[in-house]
Amino acid sequence: MTLEISALAVHDRPEWDALARGYKAFYRTPTSDSEFDAAWSRLLAARDVHGLGARLDARLVGIVHYLFHASTWAPTVCYLQDLFTDPQARGRGVARALIEAVAQQARVGGAQRCYWLTQEDNHTARALYDKVARYNGFIRYDIAL
């Protein structure tokens, strides 16, 4: 099977939708249809947020969303916001390839670092993350607005 990584395109919407809904369900994050529509529009515009897809034999089996922003200590950093692989495609290097593709975009974009978050008990993902990046020990807090 051939793995290809490329920008999301208009024709990817049905497969992206299934993967994005799987991602949101995994993290138990209720999301409305209008929020999925708005996210898709932002991803296609590729101004503030960007999306890549992983294809195995032309079928979209993984997605990643990322964005660039300023930091107090660096003019540009890259945040890998969402990463999800079709459960049936796991173990084939899809997530690793998507992470590396974002890291490459971060290099090209002049970012000083690339980072992401995951749940503490997401042991399967963390096994990969520990191989491709360094865990810094930070814990995230959110204020509901």
Short mmCIF file of C-alpha atoms in Angstrom, two decimals:
data_model
loop_
_atom_site.label_atom_id
_atom_site.label_comp_id
_atom_site.label_asym_id
_atom_site.label_seq_id
_atom_site.Cartn_x
_atom_site.Cartn_y
_atom_site.Cartn_z
CA MET A 1 0.00 0.00 0.00
CA THR A 2 1.22 3.47 -0.89
CA LEU A 3 0.95 6.20 1.77
CA GLU A 4 0.64 9.77 0.49
CA ILE A 5 0.35 12.98 2.49
CA SER A 6 -1.12 16.09 0.89
CA ALA A 7 -3.28 19.12 1.61
CA LEU A 8 -6.96 18.49 2.10
CA ALA A 9 -9.04 19.20 -1.01
CA VAL A 10 -12.73 19.82 -1.71
CA HIS A 11 -13.35 16.20 -2.72
CA ASP A 12 -12.04 15.00 0.69
CA ARG A 13 -15.05 16.36 2.61
CA PRO A 14 -16.99 13.09 3.10
CA GLU A 15 -13.96 11.15 4.32
CA TRP A 16 -12.67 14.11 6.34
CA ASP A 17 -16.08 14.44 7.95
CA ALA A 18 -16.04 10.80 9.08
CA LEU A 19 -12.50 11.13 10.48
CA ALA A 20 -13.17 14.50 12.15
CA ARG A 21 -16.31 13.11 13.77
CA GLY A 22 -14.30 10.10 14.96
CA TYR A 23 -11.73 12.46 16.46
CA LYS A 24 -14.38 14.52 18.25
CA ALA A 25 -16.12 11.37 19.52
CA PHE A 26 -12.81 9.98 20.82
CA TYR A 27 -12.27 13.11 22.89
CA ARG A 28 -15.97 13.32 23.84
CA THR A 29 -16.26 16.83 22.41
CA PRO A 30 -19.81 17.61 21.25
CA THR A 31 -19.63 19.44 17.93
CA SER A 32 -22.53 20.69 15.82
CA ASP A 33 -22.88 20.24 12.08
CA SER A 34 -22.39 23.99 11.64
CA GLU A 35 -19.11 23.78 13.56
CA PHE A 36 -17.92 20.99 11.25
CA ASP A 37 -18.94 23.13 8.25
CA ALA A 38 -17.09 26.16 9.61
CA ALA A 39 -13.98 24.11 10.38
CA TRP A 40 -13.99 22.64 6.87
CA SER A 41 -14.28 26.12 5.33
CA ARG A 42 -11.34 27.37 7.42
CA LEU A 43 -9.24 24.35 6.45
CA LEU A 44 -9.92 24.81 2.75
CA ALA A 45 -9.14 28.54 2.95
CA ALA A 46 -5.77 27.58 4.53
CA ARG A 47 -5.20 31.05 5.93
CA ASP A 48 -5.32 30.59 9.70
CA VAL A 49 -5.57 26.81 9.99
CA HIS A 50 -4.26 24.11 7.70
CA GLY A 51 -5.13 20.50 7.09
CA LEU A 52 -3.32 17.53 5.63
CA GLY A 53 -4.65 14.13 4.75
CA ALA A 54 -3.00 10.74 4.67
CA ARG A 55 -4.10 8.44 1.90
CA LEU A 56 -3.52 4.73 1.61
CA ASP A 57 -4.19 3.66 -1.97
CA ALA A 58 -6.11 6.93 -2.55
CA ARG A 59 -8.41 6.46 0.49
CA LEU A 60 -8.25 9.16 3.19
CA VAL A 61 -7.29 7.31 6.39
CA GLY A 62 -5.83 10.08 8.54
CA ILE A 63 -6.10 13.81 9.09
CA VAL A 64 -4.10 16.45 10.88
CA HIS A 65 -4.90 20.12 11.47
CA TYR A 66 -2.31 22.68 12.46
CA LEU A 67 -1.76 26.41 12.78
CA PHE A 68 1.01 28.92 13.26
CA HIS A 69 1.00 31.58 15.94
CA ALA A 70 3.30 33.98 17.73
CA SER A 71 4.62 33.24 21.19
CA THR A 72 6.11 35.52 23.79
CA TRP A 73 9.49 33.91 23.22
CA ALA A 74 9.40 33.20 19.50
CA PRO A 75 7.86 34.99 16.53
CA THR A 76 6.41 31.77 15.12
CA VAL A 77 5.51 28.39 16.56
CA CYS A 78 3.42 25.61 15.08
CA TYR A 79 0.58 23.98 16.98
CA LEU A 80 -0.52 20.55 15.77
CA GLN A 81 -4.12 20.77 16.91
CA ASP A 82 -5.92 17.62 15.74
CA LEU A 83 -4.59 14.24 14.65
CA PHE A 84 -6.76 11.23 13.90
CA THR A 85 -6.24 7.97 12.05
CA ASP A 86 -8.95 5.57 10.95
CA PRO A 87 -8.80 2.75 13.53
CA GLN A 88 -8.50 0.17 10.73
CA ALA A 89 -5.39 1.93 9.37
CA ARG A 90 -3.52 2.19 12.66
CA GLY A 91 -0.11 0.60 12.97
CA ARG A 92 0.82 1.45 9.37
CA GLY A 93 2.79 4.64 10.01
CA VAL A 94 -0.06 7.03 9.18
CA ALA A 95 0.11 9.15 12.35
CA ARG A 96 3.91 9.26 12.27
CA ALA A 97 3.83 10.44 8.63
CA LEU A 98 1.26 13.13 9.43
CA ILE A 99 3.31 14.39 12.39
CA GLU A 100 6.44 14.53 10.25
CA ALA A 101 4.54 16.37 7.50
CA VAL A 102 3.45 19.03 10.00
CA ALA A 103 6.99 19.26 11.38
CA GLN A 104 8.23 19.82 7.83
CA GLN A 105 5.63 22.55 7.29
CA ALA A 106 6.78 24.11 10.57
CA ARG A 107 10.40 24.08 9.34
CA VAL A 108 9.41 25.63 6.01
CA GLY A 109 7.28 28.21 7.83
CA GLY A 110 10.21 29.25 10.03
CA ALA A 111 8.62 28.05 13.28
CA GLN A 112 10.92 27.73 16.28
CA ARG A 113 9.03 24.71 17.58
CA CYS A 114 6.13 22.40 16.88
CA TYR A 115 3.99 21.11 19.71
CA TRP A 116 0.70 19.38 20.50
CA LEU A 117 -1.44 18.13 23.38
CA THR A 118 -3.06 14.82 24.17
CA GLN A 119 -4.93 13.32 27.05
CA GLU A 120 -2.78 11.84 29.79
CA ASP A 121 -4.43 8.43 29.44
CA ASN A 122 -4.13 8.24 25.63
CA HIS A 123 -1.49 5.53 26.01
CA THR A 124 -1.57 4.28 22.41
CA ALA A 125 -0.91 7.72 20.95
CA ARG A 126 1.62 8.59 23.64
CA ALA A 127 3.66 5.49 22.76
CA LEU A 128 4.19 7.02 19.31
CA TYR A 129 4.60 10.58 20.59
CA ASP A 130 7.36 9.47 22.96
CA LYS A 131 9.27 8.18 19.92
CA VAL A 132 8.93 11.30 17.76
CA ALA A 133 8.96 14.14 20.31
CA ARG A 134 9.87 15.04 23.87
CA TYR A 135 7.28 15.06 26.66
CA ASN A 136 7.69 18.22 28.75
CA GLY A 137 5.41 17.32 31.65
CA PHE A 138 2.91 20.14 31.13
CA ILE A 139 -0.73 19.72 32.09
CA ARG A 140 -3.42 21.79 30.35
CA TYR A 141 -6.18 23.73 32.11
CA ASP A 142 -9.20 25.31 30.38
CA ILE A 143 -11.57 28.05 31.49
CA ALA A 144 -15.07 27.69 30.05
CA LEU A 145 -16.05 30.98 28.40
#
